Structure formats: structure tokens, C-alpha cells
mmCIF file of N, CA and C in Angstrom:
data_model
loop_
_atom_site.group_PDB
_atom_site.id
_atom_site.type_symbol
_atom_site.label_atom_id
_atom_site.label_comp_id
_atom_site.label_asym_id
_atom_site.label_seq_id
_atom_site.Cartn_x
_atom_site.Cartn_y
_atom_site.Cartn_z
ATOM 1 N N UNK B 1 41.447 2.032 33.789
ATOM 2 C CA UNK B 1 41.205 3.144 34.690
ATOM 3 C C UNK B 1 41.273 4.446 33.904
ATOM 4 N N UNK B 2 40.408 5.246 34.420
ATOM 5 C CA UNK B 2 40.287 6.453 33.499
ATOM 6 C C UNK B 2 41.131 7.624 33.527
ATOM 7 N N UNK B 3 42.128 7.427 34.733
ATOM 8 C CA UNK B 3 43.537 8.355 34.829
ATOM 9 C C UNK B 3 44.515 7.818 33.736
ATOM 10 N N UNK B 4 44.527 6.247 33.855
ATOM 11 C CA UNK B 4 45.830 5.836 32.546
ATOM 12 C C UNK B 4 45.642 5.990 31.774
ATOM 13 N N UNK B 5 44.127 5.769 31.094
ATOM 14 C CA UNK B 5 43.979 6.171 29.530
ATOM 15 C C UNK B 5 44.014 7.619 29.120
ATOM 16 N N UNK B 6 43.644 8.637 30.645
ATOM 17 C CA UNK B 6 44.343 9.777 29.987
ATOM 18 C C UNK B 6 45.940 10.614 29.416
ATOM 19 N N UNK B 7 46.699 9.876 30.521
ATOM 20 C CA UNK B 7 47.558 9.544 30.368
ATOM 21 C C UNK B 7 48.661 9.122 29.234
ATOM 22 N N UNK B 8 47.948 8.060 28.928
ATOM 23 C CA UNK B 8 48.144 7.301 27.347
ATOM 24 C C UNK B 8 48.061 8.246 26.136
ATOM 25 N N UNK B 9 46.854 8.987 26.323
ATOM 26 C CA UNK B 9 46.258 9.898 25.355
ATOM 27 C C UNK B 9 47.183 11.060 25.397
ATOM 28 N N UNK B 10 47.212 11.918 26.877
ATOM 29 C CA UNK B 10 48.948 12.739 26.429
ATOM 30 C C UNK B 10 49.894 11.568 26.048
ATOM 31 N N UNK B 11 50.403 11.093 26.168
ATOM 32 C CA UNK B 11 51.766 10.345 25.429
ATOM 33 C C UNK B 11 51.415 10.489 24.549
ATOM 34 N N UNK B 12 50.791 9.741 23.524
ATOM 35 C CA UNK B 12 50.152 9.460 22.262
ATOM 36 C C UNK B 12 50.207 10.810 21.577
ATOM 37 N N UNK B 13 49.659 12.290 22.650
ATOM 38 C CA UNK B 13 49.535 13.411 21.954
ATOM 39 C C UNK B 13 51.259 14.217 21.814
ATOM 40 N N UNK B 14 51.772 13.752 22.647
ATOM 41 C CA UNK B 14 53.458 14.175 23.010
ATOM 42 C C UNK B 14 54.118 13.735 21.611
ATOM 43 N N UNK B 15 53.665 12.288 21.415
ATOM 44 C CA UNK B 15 54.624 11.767 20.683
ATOM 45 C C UNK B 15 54.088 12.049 19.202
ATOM 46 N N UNK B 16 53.195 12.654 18.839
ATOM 47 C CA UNK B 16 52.706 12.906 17.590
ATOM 48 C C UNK B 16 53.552 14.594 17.300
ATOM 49 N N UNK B 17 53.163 15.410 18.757
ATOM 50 C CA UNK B 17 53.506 16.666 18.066
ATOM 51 C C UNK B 17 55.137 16.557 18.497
ATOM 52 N N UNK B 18 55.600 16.173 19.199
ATOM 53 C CA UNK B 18 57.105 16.554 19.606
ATOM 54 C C UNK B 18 58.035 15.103 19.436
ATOM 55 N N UNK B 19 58.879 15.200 17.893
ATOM 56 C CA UNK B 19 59.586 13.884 17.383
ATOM 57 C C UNK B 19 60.435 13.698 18.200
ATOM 58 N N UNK B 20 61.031 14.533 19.007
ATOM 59 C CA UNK B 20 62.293 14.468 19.731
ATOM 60 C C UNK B 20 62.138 13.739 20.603
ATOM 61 N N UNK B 21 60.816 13.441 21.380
ATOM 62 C CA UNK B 21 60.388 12.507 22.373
ATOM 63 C C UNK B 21 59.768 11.173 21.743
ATOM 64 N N UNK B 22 60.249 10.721 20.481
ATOM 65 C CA UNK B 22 59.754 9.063 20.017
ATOM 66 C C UNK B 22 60.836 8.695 20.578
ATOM 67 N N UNK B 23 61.920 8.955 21.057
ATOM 68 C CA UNK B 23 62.944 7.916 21.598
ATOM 69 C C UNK B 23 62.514 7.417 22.899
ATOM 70 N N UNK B 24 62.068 8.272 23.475
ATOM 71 C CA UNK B 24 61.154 7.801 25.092
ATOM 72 C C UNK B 24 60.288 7.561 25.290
ATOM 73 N N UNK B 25 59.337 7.348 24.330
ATOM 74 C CA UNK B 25 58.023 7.112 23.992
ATOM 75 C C UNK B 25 57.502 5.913 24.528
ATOM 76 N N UNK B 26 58.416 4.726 23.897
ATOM 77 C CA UNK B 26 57.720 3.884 25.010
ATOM 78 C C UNK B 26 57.526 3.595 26.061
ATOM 79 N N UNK B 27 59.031 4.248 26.579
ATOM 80 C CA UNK B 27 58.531 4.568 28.024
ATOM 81 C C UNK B 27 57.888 5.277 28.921
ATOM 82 N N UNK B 28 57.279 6.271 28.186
ATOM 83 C CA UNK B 28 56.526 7.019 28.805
ATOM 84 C C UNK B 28 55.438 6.261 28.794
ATOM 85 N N UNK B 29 54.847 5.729 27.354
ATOM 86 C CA UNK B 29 53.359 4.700 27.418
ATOM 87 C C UNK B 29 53.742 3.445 28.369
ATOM 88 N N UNK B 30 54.925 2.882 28.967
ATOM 89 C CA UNK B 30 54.848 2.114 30.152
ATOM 90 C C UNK B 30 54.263 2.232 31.366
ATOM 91 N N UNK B 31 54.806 3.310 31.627
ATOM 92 C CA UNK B 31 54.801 3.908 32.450
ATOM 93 C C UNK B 31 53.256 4.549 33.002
ATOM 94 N N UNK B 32 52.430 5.005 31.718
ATOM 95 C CA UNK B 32 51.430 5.623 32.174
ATOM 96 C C UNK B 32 50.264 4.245 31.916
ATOM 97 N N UNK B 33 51.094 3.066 31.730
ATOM 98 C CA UNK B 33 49.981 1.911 31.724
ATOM 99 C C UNK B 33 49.747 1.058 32.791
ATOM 100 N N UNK B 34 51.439 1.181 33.213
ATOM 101 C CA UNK B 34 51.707 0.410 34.355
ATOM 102 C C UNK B 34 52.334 1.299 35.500
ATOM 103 N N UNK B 35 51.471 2.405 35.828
ATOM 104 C CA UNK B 35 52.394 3.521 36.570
ATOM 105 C C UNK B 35 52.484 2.896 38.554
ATOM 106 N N UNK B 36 51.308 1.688 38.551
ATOM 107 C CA UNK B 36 51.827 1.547 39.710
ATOM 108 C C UNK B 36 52.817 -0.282 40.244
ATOM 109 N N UNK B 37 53.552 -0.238 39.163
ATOM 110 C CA UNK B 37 54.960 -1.219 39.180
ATOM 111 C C UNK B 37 55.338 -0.206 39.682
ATOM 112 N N UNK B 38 56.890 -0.940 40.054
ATOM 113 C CA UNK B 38 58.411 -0.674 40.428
ATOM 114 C C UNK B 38 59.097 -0.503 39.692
ATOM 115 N N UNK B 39 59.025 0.933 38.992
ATOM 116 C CA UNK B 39 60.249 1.238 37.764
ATOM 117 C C UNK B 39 61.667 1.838 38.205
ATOM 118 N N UNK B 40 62.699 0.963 37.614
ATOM 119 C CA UNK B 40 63.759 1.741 37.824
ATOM 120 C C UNK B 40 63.992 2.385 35.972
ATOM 121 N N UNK B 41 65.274 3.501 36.341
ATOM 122 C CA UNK B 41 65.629 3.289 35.073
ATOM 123 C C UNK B 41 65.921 2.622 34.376
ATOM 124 N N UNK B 42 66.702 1.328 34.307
ATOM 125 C CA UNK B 42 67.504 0.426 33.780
ATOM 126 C C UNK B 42 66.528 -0.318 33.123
ATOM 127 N N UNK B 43 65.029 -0.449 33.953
ATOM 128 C CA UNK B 43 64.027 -1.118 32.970
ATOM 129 C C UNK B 43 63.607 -0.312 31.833
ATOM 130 N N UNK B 44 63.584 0.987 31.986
ATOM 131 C CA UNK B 44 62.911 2.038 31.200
ATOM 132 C C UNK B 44 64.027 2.039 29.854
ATOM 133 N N UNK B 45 65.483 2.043 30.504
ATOM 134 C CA UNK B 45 66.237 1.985 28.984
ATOM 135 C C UNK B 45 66.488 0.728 28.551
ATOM 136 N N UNK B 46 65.663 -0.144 28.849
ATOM 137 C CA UNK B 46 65.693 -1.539 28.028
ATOM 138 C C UNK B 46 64.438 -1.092 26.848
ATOM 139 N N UNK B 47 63.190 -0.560 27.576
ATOM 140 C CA UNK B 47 62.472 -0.590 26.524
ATOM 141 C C UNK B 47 62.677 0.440 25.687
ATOM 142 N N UNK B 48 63.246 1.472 25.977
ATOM 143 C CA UNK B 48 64.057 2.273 24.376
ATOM 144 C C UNK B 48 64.959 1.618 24.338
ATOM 145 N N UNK B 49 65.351 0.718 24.231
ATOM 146 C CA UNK B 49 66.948 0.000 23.349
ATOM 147 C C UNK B 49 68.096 1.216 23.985
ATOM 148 N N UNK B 50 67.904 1.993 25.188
ATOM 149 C CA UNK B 50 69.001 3.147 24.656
ATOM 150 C C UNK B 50 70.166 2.727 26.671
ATOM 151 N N UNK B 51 71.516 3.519 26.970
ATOM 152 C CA UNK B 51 71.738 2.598 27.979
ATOM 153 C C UNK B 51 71.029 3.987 28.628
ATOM 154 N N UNK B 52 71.279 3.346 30.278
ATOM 155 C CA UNK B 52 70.684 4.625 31.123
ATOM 156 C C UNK B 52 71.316 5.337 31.514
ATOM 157 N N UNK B 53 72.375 5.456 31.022
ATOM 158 C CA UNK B 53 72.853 7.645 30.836
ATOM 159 C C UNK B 53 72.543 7.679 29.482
ATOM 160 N N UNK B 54 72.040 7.404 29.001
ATOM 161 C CA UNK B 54 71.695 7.590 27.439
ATOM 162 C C UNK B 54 70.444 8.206 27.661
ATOM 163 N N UNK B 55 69.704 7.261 28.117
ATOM 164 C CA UNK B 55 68.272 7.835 28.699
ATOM 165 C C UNK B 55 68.005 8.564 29.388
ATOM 166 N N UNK B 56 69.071 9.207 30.648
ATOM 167 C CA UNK B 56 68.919 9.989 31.433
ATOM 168 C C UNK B 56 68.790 11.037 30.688
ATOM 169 N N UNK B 57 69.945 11.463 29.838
ATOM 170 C CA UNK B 57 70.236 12.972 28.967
ATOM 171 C C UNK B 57 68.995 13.003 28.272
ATOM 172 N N UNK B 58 68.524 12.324 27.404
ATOM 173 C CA UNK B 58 67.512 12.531 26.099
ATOM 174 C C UNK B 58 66.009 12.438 27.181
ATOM 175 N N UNK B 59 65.876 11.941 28.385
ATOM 176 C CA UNK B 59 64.736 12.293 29.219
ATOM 177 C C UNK B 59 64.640 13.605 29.539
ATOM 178 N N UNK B 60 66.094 14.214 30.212
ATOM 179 C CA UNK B 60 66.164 15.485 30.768
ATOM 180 C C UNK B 60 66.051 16.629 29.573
ATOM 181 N N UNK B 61 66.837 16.218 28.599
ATOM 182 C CA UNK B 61 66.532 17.431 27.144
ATOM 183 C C UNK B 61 65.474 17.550 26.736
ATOM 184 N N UNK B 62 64.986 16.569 27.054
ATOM 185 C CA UNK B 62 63.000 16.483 26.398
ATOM 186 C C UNK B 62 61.806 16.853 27.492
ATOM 187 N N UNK B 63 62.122 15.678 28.397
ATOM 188 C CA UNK B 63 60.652 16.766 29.687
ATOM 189 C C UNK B 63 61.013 17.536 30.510
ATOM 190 N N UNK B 64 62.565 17.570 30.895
ATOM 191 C CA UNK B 64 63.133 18.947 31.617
ATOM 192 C C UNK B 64 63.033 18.376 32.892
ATOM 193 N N UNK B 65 62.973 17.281 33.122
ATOM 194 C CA UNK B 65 63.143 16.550 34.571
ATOM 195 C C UNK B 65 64.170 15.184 34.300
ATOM 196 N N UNK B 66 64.380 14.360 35.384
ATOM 197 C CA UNK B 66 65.182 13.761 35.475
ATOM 198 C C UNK B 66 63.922 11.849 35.095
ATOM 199 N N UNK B 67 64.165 11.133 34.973
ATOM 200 C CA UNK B 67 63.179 10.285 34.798
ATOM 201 C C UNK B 67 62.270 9.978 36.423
ATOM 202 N N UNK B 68 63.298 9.807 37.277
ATOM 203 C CA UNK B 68 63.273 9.774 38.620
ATOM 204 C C UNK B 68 61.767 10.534 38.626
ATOM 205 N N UNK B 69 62.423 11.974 38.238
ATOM 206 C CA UNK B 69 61.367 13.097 38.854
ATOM 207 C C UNK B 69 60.141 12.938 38.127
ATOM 208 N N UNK B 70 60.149 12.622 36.881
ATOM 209 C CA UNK B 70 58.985 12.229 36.263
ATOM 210 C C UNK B 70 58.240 11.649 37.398
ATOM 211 N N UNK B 71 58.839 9.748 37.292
ATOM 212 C CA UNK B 71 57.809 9.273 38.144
ATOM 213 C C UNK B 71 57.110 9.661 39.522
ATOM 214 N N UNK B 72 58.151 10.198 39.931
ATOM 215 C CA UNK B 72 57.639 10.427 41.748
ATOM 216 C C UNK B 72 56.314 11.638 41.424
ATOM 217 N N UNK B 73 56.273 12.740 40.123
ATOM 218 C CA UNK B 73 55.213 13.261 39.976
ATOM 219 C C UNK B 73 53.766 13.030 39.109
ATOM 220 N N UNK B 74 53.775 12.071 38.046
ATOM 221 C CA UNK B 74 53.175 11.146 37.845
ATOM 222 C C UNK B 74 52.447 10.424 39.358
ATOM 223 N N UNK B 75 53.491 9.671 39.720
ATOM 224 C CA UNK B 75 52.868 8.877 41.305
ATOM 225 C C UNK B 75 51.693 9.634 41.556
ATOM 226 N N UNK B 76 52.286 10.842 42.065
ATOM 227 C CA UNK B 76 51.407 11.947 42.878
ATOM 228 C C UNK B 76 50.452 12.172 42.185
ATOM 229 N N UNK B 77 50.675 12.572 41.074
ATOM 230 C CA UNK B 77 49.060 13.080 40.026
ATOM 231 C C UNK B 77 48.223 11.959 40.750
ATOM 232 N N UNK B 78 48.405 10.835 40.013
ATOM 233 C CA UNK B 78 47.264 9.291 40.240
ATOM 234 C C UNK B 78 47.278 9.190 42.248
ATOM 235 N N UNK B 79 47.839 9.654 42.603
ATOM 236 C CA UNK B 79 47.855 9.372 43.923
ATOM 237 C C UNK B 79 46.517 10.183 44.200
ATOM 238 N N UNK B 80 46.727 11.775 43.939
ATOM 239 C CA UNK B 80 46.026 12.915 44.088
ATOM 240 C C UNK B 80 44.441 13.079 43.778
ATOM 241 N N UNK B 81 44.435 11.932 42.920
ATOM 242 C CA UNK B 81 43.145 11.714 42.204
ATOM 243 C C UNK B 81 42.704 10.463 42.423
ATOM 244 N N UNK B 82 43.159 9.753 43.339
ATOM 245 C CA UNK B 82 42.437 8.426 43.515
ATOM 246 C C UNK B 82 42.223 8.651 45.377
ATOM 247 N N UNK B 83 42.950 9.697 45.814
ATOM 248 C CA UNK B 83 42.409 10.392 47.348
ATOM 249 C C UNK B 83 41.337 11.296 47.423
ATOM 250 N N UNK B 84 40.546 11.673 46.019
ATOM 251 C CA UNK B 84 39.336 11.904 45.656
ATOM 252 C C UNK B 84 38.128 11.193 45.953
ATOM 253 N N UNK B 85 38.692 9.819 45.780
ATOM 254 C CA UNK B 85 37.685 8.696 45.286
ATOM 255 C C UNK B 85 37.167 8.088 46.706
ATOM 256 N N UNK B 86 35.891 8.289 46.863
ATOM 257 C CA UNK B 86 35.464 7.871 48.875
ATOM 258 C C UNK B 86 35.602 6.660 48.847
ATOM 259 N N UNK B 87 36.513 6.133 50.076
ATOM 260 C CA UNK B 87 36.370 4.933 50.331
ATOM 261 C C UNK B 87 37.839 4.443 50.441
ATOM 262 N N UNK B 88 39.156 5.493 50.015
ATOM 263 C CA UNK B 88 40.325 4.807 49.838
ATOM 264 C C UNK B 88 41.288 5.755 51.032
ATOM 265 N N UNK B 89 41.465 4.675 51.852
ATOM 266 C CA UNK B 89 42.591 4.997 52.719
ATOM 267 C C UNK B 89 43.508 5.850 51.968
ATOM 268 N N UNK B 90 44.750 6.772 53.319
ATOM 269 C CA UNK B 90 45.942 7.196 52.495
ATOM 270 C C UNK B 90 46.816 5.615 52.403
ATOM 271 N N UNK B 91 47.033 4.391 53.170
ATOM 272 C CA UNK B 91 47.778 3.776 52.928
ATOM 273 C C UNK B 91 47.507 2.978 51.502
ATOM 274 N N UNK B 92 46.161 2.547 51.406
ATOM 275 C CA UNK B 92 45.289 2.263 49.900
ATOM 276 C C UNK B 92 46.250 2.789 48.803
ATOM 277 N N UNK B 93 46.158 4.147 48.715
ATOM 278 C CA UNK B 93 46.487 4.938 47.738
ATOM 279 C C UNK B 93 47.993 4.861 47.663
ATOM 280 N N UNK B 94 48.742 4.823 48.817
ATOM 281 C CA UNK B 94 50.134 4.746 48.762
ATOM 282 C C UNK B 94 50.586 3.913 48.360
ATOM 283 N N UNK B 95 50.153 2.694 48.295
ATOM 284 C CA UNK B 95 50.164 1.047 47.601
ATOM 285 C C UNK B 95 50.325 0.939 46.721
ATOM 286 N N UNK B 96 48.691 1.562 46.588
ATOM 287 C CA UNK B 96 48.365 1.524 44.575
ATOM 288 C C UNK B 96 49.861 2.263 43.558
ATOM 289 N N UNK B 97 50.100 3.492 44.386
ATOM 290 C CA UNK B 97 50.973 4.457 42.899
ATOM 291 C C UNK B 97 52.110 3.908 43.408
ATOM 292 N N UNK B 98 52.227 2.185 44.188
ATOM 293 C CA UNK B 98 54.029 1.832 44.162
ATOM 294 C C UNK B 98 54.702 3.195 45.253
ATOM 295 N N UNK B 99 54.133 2.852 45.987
ATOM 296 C CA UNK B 99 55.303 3.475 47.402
ATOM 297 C C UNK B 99 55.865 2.919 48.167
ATOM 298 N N UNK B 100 57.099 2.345 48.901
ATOM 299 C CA UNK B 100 57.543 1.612 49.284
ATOM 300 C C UNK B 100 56.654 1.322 51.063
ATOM 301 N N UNK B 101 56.698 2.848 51.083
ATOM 302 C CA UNK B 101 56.848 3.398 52.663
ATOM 303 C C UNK B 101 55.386 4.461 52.881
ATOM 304 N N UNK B 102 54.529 4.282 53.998
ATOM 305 C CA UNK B 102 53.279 5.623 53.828
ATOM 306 C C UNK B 102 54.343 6.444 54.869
ATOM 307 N N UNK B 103 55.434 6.395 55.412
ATOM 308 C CA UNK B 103 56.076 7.994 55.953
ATOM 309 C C UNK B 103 56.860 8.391 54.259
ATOM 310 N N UNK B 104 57.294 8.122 53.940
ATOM 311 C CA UNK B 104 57.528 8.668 52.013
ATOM 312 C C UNK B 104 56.819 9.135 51.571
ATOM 313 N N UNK B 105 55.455 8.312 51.226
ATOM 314 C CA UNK B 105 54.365 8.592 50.566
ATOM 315 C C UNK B 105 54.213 10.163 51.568
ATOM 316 N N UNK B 106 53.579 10.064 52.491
ATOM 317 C CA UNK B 106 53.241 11.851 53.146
ATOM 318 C C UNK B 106 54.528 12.522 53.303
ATOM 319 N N UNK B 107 55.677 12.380 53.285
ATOM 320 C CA UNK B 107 56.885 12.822 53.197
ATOM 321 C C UNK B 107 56.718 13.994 52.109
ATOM 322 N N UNK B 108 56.389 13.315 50.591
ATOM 323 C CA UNK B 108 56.563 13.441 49.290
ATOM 324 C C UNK B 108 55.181 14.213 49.021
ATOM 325 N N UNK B 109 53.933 14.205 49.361
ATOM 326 C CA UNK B 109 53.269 14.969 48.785
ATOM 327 C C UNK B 109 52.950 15.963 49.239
ATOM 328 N N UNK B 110 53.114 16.818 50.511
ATOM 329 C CA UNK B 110 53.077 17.709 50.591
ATOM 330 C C UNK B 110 54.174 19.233 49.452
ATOM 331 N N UNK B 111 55.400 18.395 49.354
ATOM 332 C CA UNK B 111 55.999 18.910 48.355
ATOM 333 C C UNK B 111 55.450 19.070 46.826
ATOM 334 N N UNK B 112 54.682 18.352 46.560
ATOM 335 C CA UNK B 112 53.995 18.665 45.381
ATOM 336 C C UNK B 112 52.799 19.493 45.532
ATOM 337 N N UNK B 113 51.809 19.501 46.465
ATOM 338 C CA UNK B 113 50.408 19.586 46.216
ATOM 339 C C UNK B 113 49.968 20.674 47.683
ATOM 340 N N UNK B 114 51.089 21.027 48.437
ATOM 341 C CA UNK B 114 51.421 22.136 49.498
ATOM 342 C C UNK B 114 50.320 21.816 51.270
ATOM 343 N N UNK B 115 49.592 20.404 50.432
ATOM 344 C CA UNK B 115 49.240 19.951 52.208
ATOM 345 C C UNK B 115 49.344 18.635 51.949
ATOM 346 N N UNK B 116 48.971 17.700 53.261
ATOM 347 C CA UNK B 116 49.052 16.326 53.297
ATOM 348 C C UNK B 116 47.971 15.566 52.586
ATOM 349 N N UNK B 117 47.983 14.557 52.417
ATOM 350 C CA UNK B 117 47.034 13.809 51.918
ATOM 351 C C UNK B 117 45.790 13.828 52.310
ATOM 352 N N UNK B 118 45.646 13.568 54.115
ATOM 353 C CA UNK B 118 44.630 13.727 54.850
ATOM 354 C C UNK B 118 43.850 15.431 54.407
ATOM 355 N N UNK B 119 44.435 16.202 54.135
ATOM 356 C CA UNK B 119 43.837 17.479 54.132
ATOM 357 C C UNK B 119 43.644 17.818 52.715
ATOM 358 N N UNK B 120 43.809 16.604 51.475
ATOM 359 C CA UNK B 120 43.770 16.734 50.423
ATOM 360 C C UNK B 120 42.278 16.365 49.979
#
């Protein structure tokens, strides 16, 4: 899909110019490969070898969010851009980026993107 490989391509570009982020690196390229699994942290600091308050701190010193917050805005990006695409329900889309719930899913994006999905 042509959102993950862009995706991939920032990581790839993150992790070339900014060393401080090779410790999270792979999880960020997990993440933007497989962004619509069920990530917790605990999977994310298996694949850096590091534990998850380990990972929490060196996530938050590096992208300035919490990993949490990463994903739920990630979600939304690919959410945001596949409610572009004619033909895909909001529940479709809520599926796809791993939402448990479509009252969450519209809960959650108006906070990012300042209207609902339907009006997106």
C-alpha cells in the first residue's frame, strides 16, 4: 500500500539522519508495515531488545510523544487517507487502522483532524 511504503521511507529517512532514534527504529518500521495489528508496548520493546519503561523514555526523548500517542496518530493519518478512497465505509476504515470500537474510532478523530469522519 502506498501510505506504508511512505511511511517506511520516513523511518528509513529518521533513522539515517537522527542516530538517537536507531534504538526505536525497528519499531517504528513495524509499525509503519504492520500499522493495522494490535500493538501494545510490550511487543514494541521486544523488538528493540529494550524493557517498556526503557522504551517509553527513549520513545518520548526522541518523537516527543508517548508510544501510545504515536500510534493512535499514525492510526489517524492512514485512517484519514483511506476515507479519501470512494467506496470505504467509516466502519471499513475503522477496522482496517485496528480500532477496537467505531464510537472510539469517531470519538478520536475529531481530536486530530477538527471534524468527523463523515465530514472528512
Amino acid at each position: 500500500m502506498k501510505i506504508a511504503q511512505w511511511e517506511s521511507q520516513r523511518v528509513r529517512f529518521i533513522r539515517k539522519r537522527y542516530k538517537p532514534l536507531n534504538r526505536i527504529a525497528p519499531a517504528l518500521e513495524a509499525l509503519a508495515e504492520y500499522y493495522g495489528d494490535r500493538w501494545i508496548v510490550g511487543k514494541l520493546a521486544d523488538i528493540c531488545c529494550m524493557s517498556e519503561s526503557n522504551l517509553r523514555r527513549v520513545w518520548k526523548d526522541a518523537i516527543g510523544q508517548t508510544p501510545q500517542e504515536y500510534i493512535i496518530a499514525m492510526r489517524m493519518q492512514m485512517a484519514a487517507a483511506l476515507l479519501r478512497s470512494p467506496g470505504r465505509s467509516v466502519l471499513d476504515v475503522s477496522m482496517i487502522v485496528a480500532f477496537d470500537s467505531l464510537s472510539s474510532f469517531n470519538r478520536l478523530f475529531p481530536r486530530h483532524f477538527k471534524c468527523t469522519p463523515l465530514q472528512w
